[in-house]
Amino acid sequence: MSTDNTDFTSPQNQTPAPFLFLKTTQEAAPAEPDNGLGAFTRSLRTAMRRWYGIARPVVGQWLEERADDLRNAFRDGWDETTTWIKATVGATVLLAVAAVAVMCLALIAQSAVDGVNAVAGVQVPEGSGGQTGLLASVTSPVWTYLQSHTVGLAVSAPTAYGAWILTALGTGLLSFLTKAFGARLAWGATGAATGWMVWHGAPADGREVALGITVIAFALLSIPALRGFRIRGY
């Protein structure tokens, strides 16, 4: 009985024997190693997935607690609101007030500068002012003092004169409205500076009278400016 060694391999696998070895070797060969960037990327991705799996429930719980705080604030009112909400609202309001105050001060300063520039060429009259001359007894010595002591400075005499007027009005108004110690201290310092300029800017024969009028004027204006002021123990 003869043995038939006929190969009944299907036509799809008819690969010559020499090339069959190369095909098998190519299929079993490992992938070429990369330059290290791919391994680092895979490690980083794996670490991020792990941390995300750990942090997700924690962050979710934290956000849920903050949402409960907001709901409780709307339901229970301001007194029962948690501290972080009060701090956030307070900081927001403070920043908004500060921004508005800065804009207002910028507008006031610009208006003062425009006003001073408009009257930069106008000389403050020396002598009688108004009907009594009392106001000129204060303003004229101040103007004279500023004219003689701003030579060589970056600020001009009209600008310094306008700043003095704005400071006197601003500190007096703030002291009257706020009753704050800082505003009252600034008002007192403005009065002292005015007296100094009047004494040194007035004529030698009339400086005592000019200083006396200045003191009386600031004393009368201090009645509304220092309203509510009390010395401790009295």
CSV table of C-alpha atoms in Angstrom, one decimal:
chain,number,residue,atom,x,y,z
A,1,MET,CA,0.0,0.0,0.0
A,2,SER,CA,1.6,3.2,-1.2
A,3,THR,CA,1.6,6.4,1.0
A,4,ASP,CA,0.4,9.5,-0.7
A,5,ASN,CA,2.2,12.6,0.6
A,6,THR,CA,0.2,15.0,-1.4
A,7,ASP,CA,-0.1,18.5,0.3
A,8,PHE,CA,-3.7,19.5,0.4
A,9,THR,CA,-2.9,23.0,1.7
A,10,SER,CA,-5.5,25.5,0.7
A,11,PRO,CA,-4.6,28.1,-2.0
A,12,GLN,CA,-4.7,30.9,0.5
A,13,ASN,CA,-1.7,29.5,2.5
A,14,GLN,CA,0.4,28.6,-0.5
A,15,THR,CA,3.6,30.4,0.6
A,16,PRO,CA,6.9,29.0,-0.5
A,17,ALA,CA,9.0,27.4,2.2
A,18,PRO,CA,11.9,29.8,2.2
A,19,PHE,CA,9.6,32.8,2.6
A,20,LEU,CA,7.4,31.1,5.1
A,21,PHE,CA,10.2,31.2,7.7
A,22,LEU,CA,10.6,35.0,7.1
A,23,LYS,CA,6.9,35.6,7.5
A,24,THR,CA,6.8,33.7,10.7
A,25,THR,CA,9.8,35.5,12.1
A,26,GLN,CA,8.3,38.9,11.1
A,27,GLU,CA,5.0,38.2,12.8
A,28,ALA,CA,6.7,37.1,16.0
A,29,ALA,CA,9.3,39.9,16.1
A,30,PRO,CA,8.7,42.4,19.0
A,31,ALA,CA,7.9,46.1,18.3
A,32,GLU,CA,10.7,48.4,17.9
A,33,PRO,CA,11.6,50.3,21.1
A,34,ASP,CA,10.7,54.0,21.0
A,35,ASN,CA,13.0,56.8,22.2
A,36,GLY,CA,11.5,57.0,25.7
A,37,LEU,CA,8.8,59.6,25.0
A,38,GLY,CA,6.1,57.1,24.3
A,39,ALA,CA,6.8,55.2,27.6
A,40,PHE,CA,6.8,58.5,29.5
A,41,THR,CA,3.5,59.5,27.9
A,42,ARG,CA,1.9,56.2,28.8
A,43,SER,CA,3.1,56.4,32.3
A,44,LEU,CA,1.8,59.9,32.7
A,45,ARG,CA,-1.5,58.9,31.2
A,46,THR,CA,-1.8,56.0,33.6
A,47,ALA,CA,-0.9,58.2,36.6
A,48,MET,CA,-3.4,60.8,35.6
A,49,ARG,CA,-6.1,58.1,35.3
A,50,ARG,CA,-5.3,56.9,38.8
A,51,TRP,CA,-5.3,60.3,40.3
A,52,TYR,CA,-8.5,61.2,38.5
A,53,GLY,CA,-10.1,58.1,39.9
A,54,ILE,CA,-9.0,59.1,43.4
A,55,ALA,CA,-9.8,62.8,43.2
A,56,ARG,CA,-13.1,62.6,41.4
A,57,PRO,CA,-15.2,61.5,44.4
A,58,VAL,CA,-13.4,64.0,46.7
A,59,VAL,CA,-13.9,66.9,44.3
A,60,GLY,CA,-17.4,65.9,43.7
A,61,GLN,CA,-18.2,65.8,47.4
A,62,TRP,CA,-16.5,69.2,47.9
A,63,LEU,CA,-18.6,70.8,45.2
A,64,GLU,CA,-21.8,69.3,46.5
A,65,GLU,CA,-21.0,70.7,50.0
A,66,ARG,CA,-20.4,74.1,48.5
A,67,ALA,CA,-23.7,73.9,46.6
A,68,ASP,CA,-25.4,73.0,49.9
A,69,ASP,CA,-23.9,76.1,51.5
A,70,LEU,CA,-25.3,78.3,48.8
A,71,ARG,CA,-28.7,76.8,49.0
A,72,ASN,CA,-28.7,77.2,52.8
A,73,ALA,CA,-27.6,80.8,52.4
A,74,PHE,CA,-30.7,81.6,50.2
A,75,ARG,CA,-33.0,79.6,52.5
A,76,ASP,CA,-31.8,80.6,56.0
A,77,GLY,CA,-30.6,84.2,55.4
A,78,TRP,CA,-27.4,86.1,55.9
A,79,ASP,CA,-27.0,85.3,59.6
A,80,GLU,CA,-26.8,81.6,58.9
A,81,THR,CA,-24.5,81.9,55.9
A,82,THR,CA,-21.2,80.2,56.1
A,83,THR,CA,-18.0,82.2,56.5
A,84,TRP,CA,-16.5,81.6,53.1
A,85,ILE,CA,-19.6,83.0,51.4
A,86,LYS,CA,-19.5,86.1,53.6
A,87,ALA,CA,-15.8,86.6,52.9
A,88,THR,CA,-16.4,86.2,49.2
A,89,VAL,CA,-19.2,88.7,49.1
A,90,GLY,CA,-17.4,91.1,51.4
A,91,ALA,CA,-14.2,91.0,49.2
A,92,THR,CA,-16.3,91.5,46.1
A,93,VAL,CA,-18.1,94.5,47.5
A,94,LEU,CA,-14.9,95.9,48.8
A,95,LEU,CA,-13.2,95.6,45.4
A,96,ALA,CA,-16.2,97.2,43.7
A,97,VAL,CA,-16.3,100.1,46.2
A,98,ALA,CA,-12.5,100.6,45.8
A,99,ALA,CA,-12.9,100.6,42.0
A,100,VAL,CA,-15.7,103.2,42.1
A,101,ALA,CA,-13.7,105.3,44.6
A,102,VAL,CA,-10.6,105.2,42.4
A,103,MET,CA,-12.7,106.3,39.4
A,104,CYS,CA,-14.3,109.1,41.4
A,105,LEU,CA,-11.0,110.3,42.7
A,106,ALA,CA,-9.6,110.2,39.2
A,107,LEU,CA,-12.5,112.4,37.9
A,108,ILE,CA,-12.1,114.8,40.8
A,109,ALA,CA,-8.4,115.1,40.3
A,110,GLN,CA,-8.8,115.6,36.6
A,111,SER,CA,-11.5,118.2,37.2
A,112,ALA,CA,-9.2,120.0,39.6
A,113,VAL,CA,-6.3,119.9,37.1
A,114,ASP,CA,-8.6,121.2,34.4
A,115,GLY,CA,-9.8,124.0,36.6
A,116,VAL,CA,-6.3,125.0,37.6
A,117,ASN,CA,-5.1,124.9,34.0
A,118,ALA,CA,-8.0,127.1,33.1
A,119,VAL,CA,-7.0,129.8,35.6
A,120,ALA,CA,-3.3,129.3,35.3
A,121,GLY,CA,-2.8,132.7,33.8
A,122,VAL,CA,-5.2,134.5,36.3
A,123,GLN,CA,-3.5,136.3,39.1
A,124,VAL,CA,-5.2,136.1,42.5
A,125,PRO,CA,-6.0,139.7,43.4
A,126,GLU,CA,-4.0,141.2,46.3
A,127,GLY,CA,-5.8,143.5,48.6
A,128,SER,CA,-9.6,143.5,49.1
A,129,GLY,CA,-11.5,140.5,48.0
A,130,GLY,CA,-15.3,140.2,48.1
A,131,GLN,CA,-17.1,142.8,50.3
A,132,THR,CA,-15.1,142.4,53.5
A,133,GLY,CA,-11.6,141.4,52.3
A,134,LEU,CA,-11.5,138.6,55.0
A,135,LEU,CA,-11.2,135.8,52.4
A,136,ALA,CA,-8.4,137.6,50.6
A,137,SER,CA,-6.6,138.0,53.9
A,138,VAL,CA,-6.2,134.2,53.8
A,139,THR,CA,-6.0,133.4,50.1
A,140,SER,CA,-3.6,136.2,49.1
A,141,PRO,CA,-0.8,135.3,51.5
A,142,VAL,CA,-1.2,131.7,50.6
A,143,TRP,CA,-0.9,132.6,46.9
A,144,THR,CA,2.1,134.8,47.6
A,145,TYR,CA,3.8,132.1,49.6
A,146,LEU,CA,3.2,129.5,46.9
A,147,GLN,CA,4.5,131.8,44.2
A,148,SER,CA,7.8,132.4,46.0
A,149,HIS,CA,8.3,128.8,47.1
A,150,THR,CA,7.5,126.8,43.9
A,151,VAL,CA,10.3,128.2,41.9
A,152,GLY,CA,12.4,125.3,40.5
A,153,LEU,CA,9.8,122.7,41.4
A,154,ALA,CA,8.0,120.5,39.0
A,155,VAL,CA,4.6,121.9,40.2
A,156,SER,CA,3.6,125.4,39.3
A,157,ALA,CA,2.1,127.9,41.7
A,158,PRO,CA,-1.5,127.7,40.2
A,159,THR,CA,-1.4,123.9,40.5
A,160,ALA,CA,-0.3,124.0,44.1
A,161,TYR,CA,-2.9,126.7,44.9
A,162,GLY,CA,-5.7,124.6,43.3
A,163,ALA,CA,-4.4,121.5,45.3
A,164,TRP,CA,-4.6,123.5,48.5
A,165,ILE,CA,-8.2,124.6,47.9
A,166,LEU,CA,-9.2,121.0,46.9
A,167,THR,CA,-7.5,119.6,50.0
A,168,ALA,CA,-9.2,122.1,52.3
A,169,LEU,CA,-12.6,121.4,50.9
A,170,GLY,CA,-12.1,117.6,50.7
A,171,THR,CA,-10.8,117.1,54.2
A,172,GLY,CA,-13.5,119.3,55.7
A,173,LEU,CA,-16.2,117.5,53.8
A,174,LEU,CA,-14.9,114.1,54.6
A,175,SER,CA,-14.5,115.0,58.3
A,176,PHE,CA,-18.1,116.2,58.4
A,177,LEU,CA,-19.5,113.2,56.6
A,178,THR,CA,-17.4,110.3,58.0
A,179,LYS,CA,-16.3,111.5,61.5
A,180,ALA,CA,-13.2,109.4,60.8
A,181,PHE,CA,-10.1,110.1,62.8
A,182,GLY,CA,-8.0,110.2,59.6
A,183,ALA,CA,-10.2,112.8,58.0
A,184,ARG,CA,-10.1,114.9,61.1
A,185,LEU,CA,-6.4,114.6,61.4
A,186,ALA,CA,-6.0,115.7,57.7
A,187,TRP,CA,-8.3,118.6,58.3
A,188,GLY,CA,-6.2,119.7,61.3
A,189,ALA,CA,-3.0,119.3,59.3
A,190,THR,CA,-4.5,121.4,56.4
A,191,GLY,CA,-5.3,124.1,58.9
A,192,ALA,CA,-1.8,124.1,60.3
A,193,ALA,CA,-0.3,124.2,56.9
A,194,THR,CA,-2.6,127.1,55.9
A,195,GLY,CA,-1.6,129.1,59.0
A,196,TRP,CA,2.1,128.5,58.2
A,197,MET,CA,1.7,129.8,54.6
A,198,VAL,CA,-0.4,132.8,55.7
A,199,TRP,CA,2.2,133.8,58.3
A,200,HIS,CA,5.1,133.6,55.9
A,201,GLY,CA,3.2,135.0,52.9
A,202,ALA,CA,1.5,137.9,54.5
A,203,PRO,CA,3.2,141.3,54.7
A,204,ALA,CA,5.4,141.8,57.8
A,205,ASP,CA,3.1,144.5,59.2
A,206,GLY,CA,-0.1,142.5,58.9
A,207,ARG,CA,0.9,138.8,59.4
A,208,GLU,CA,-0.5,138.7,62.9
A,209,VAL,CA,-3.8,139.9,61.7
A,210,ALA,CA,-3.8,137.6,58.7
A,211,LEU,CA,-2.9,134.6,60.9
A,212,GLY,CA,-5.6,135.5,63.4
A,213,ILE,CA,-8.2,135.7,60.7
A,214,THR,CA,-7.1,132.3,59.4
A,215,VAL,CA,-7.3,130.7,62.9
A,216,ILE,CA,-10.8,132.1,63.4
A,217,ALA,CA,-11.9,130.9,60.0
A,218,PHE,CA,-10.7,127.4,60.6
A,219,ALA,CA,-12.1,127.4,64.1
A,220,LEU,CA,-15.6,128.3,62.8
A,221,LEU,CA,-15.3,125.7,60.0
A,222,SER,CA,-14.2,123.1,62.5
A,223,ILE,CA,-17.5,123.2,64.3
A,224,PRO,CA,-19.3,121.3,61.5
A,225,ALA,CA,-16.2,119.4,60.4
A,226,LEU,CA,-15.5,118.1,63.9
A,227,ARG,CA,-19.1,117.4,64.9
A,228,GLY,CA,-19.4,114.7,67.4
A,229,PHE,CA,-15.8,114.9,68.5
A,230,ARG,CA,-15.3,114.2,72.1
A,231,ILE,CA,-12.2,114.0,74.3
A,232,ARG,CA,-12.2,110.7,76.2
A,233,GLY,CA,-13.4,111.2,79.8
A,234,TYR,CA,-15.5,114.4,79.0
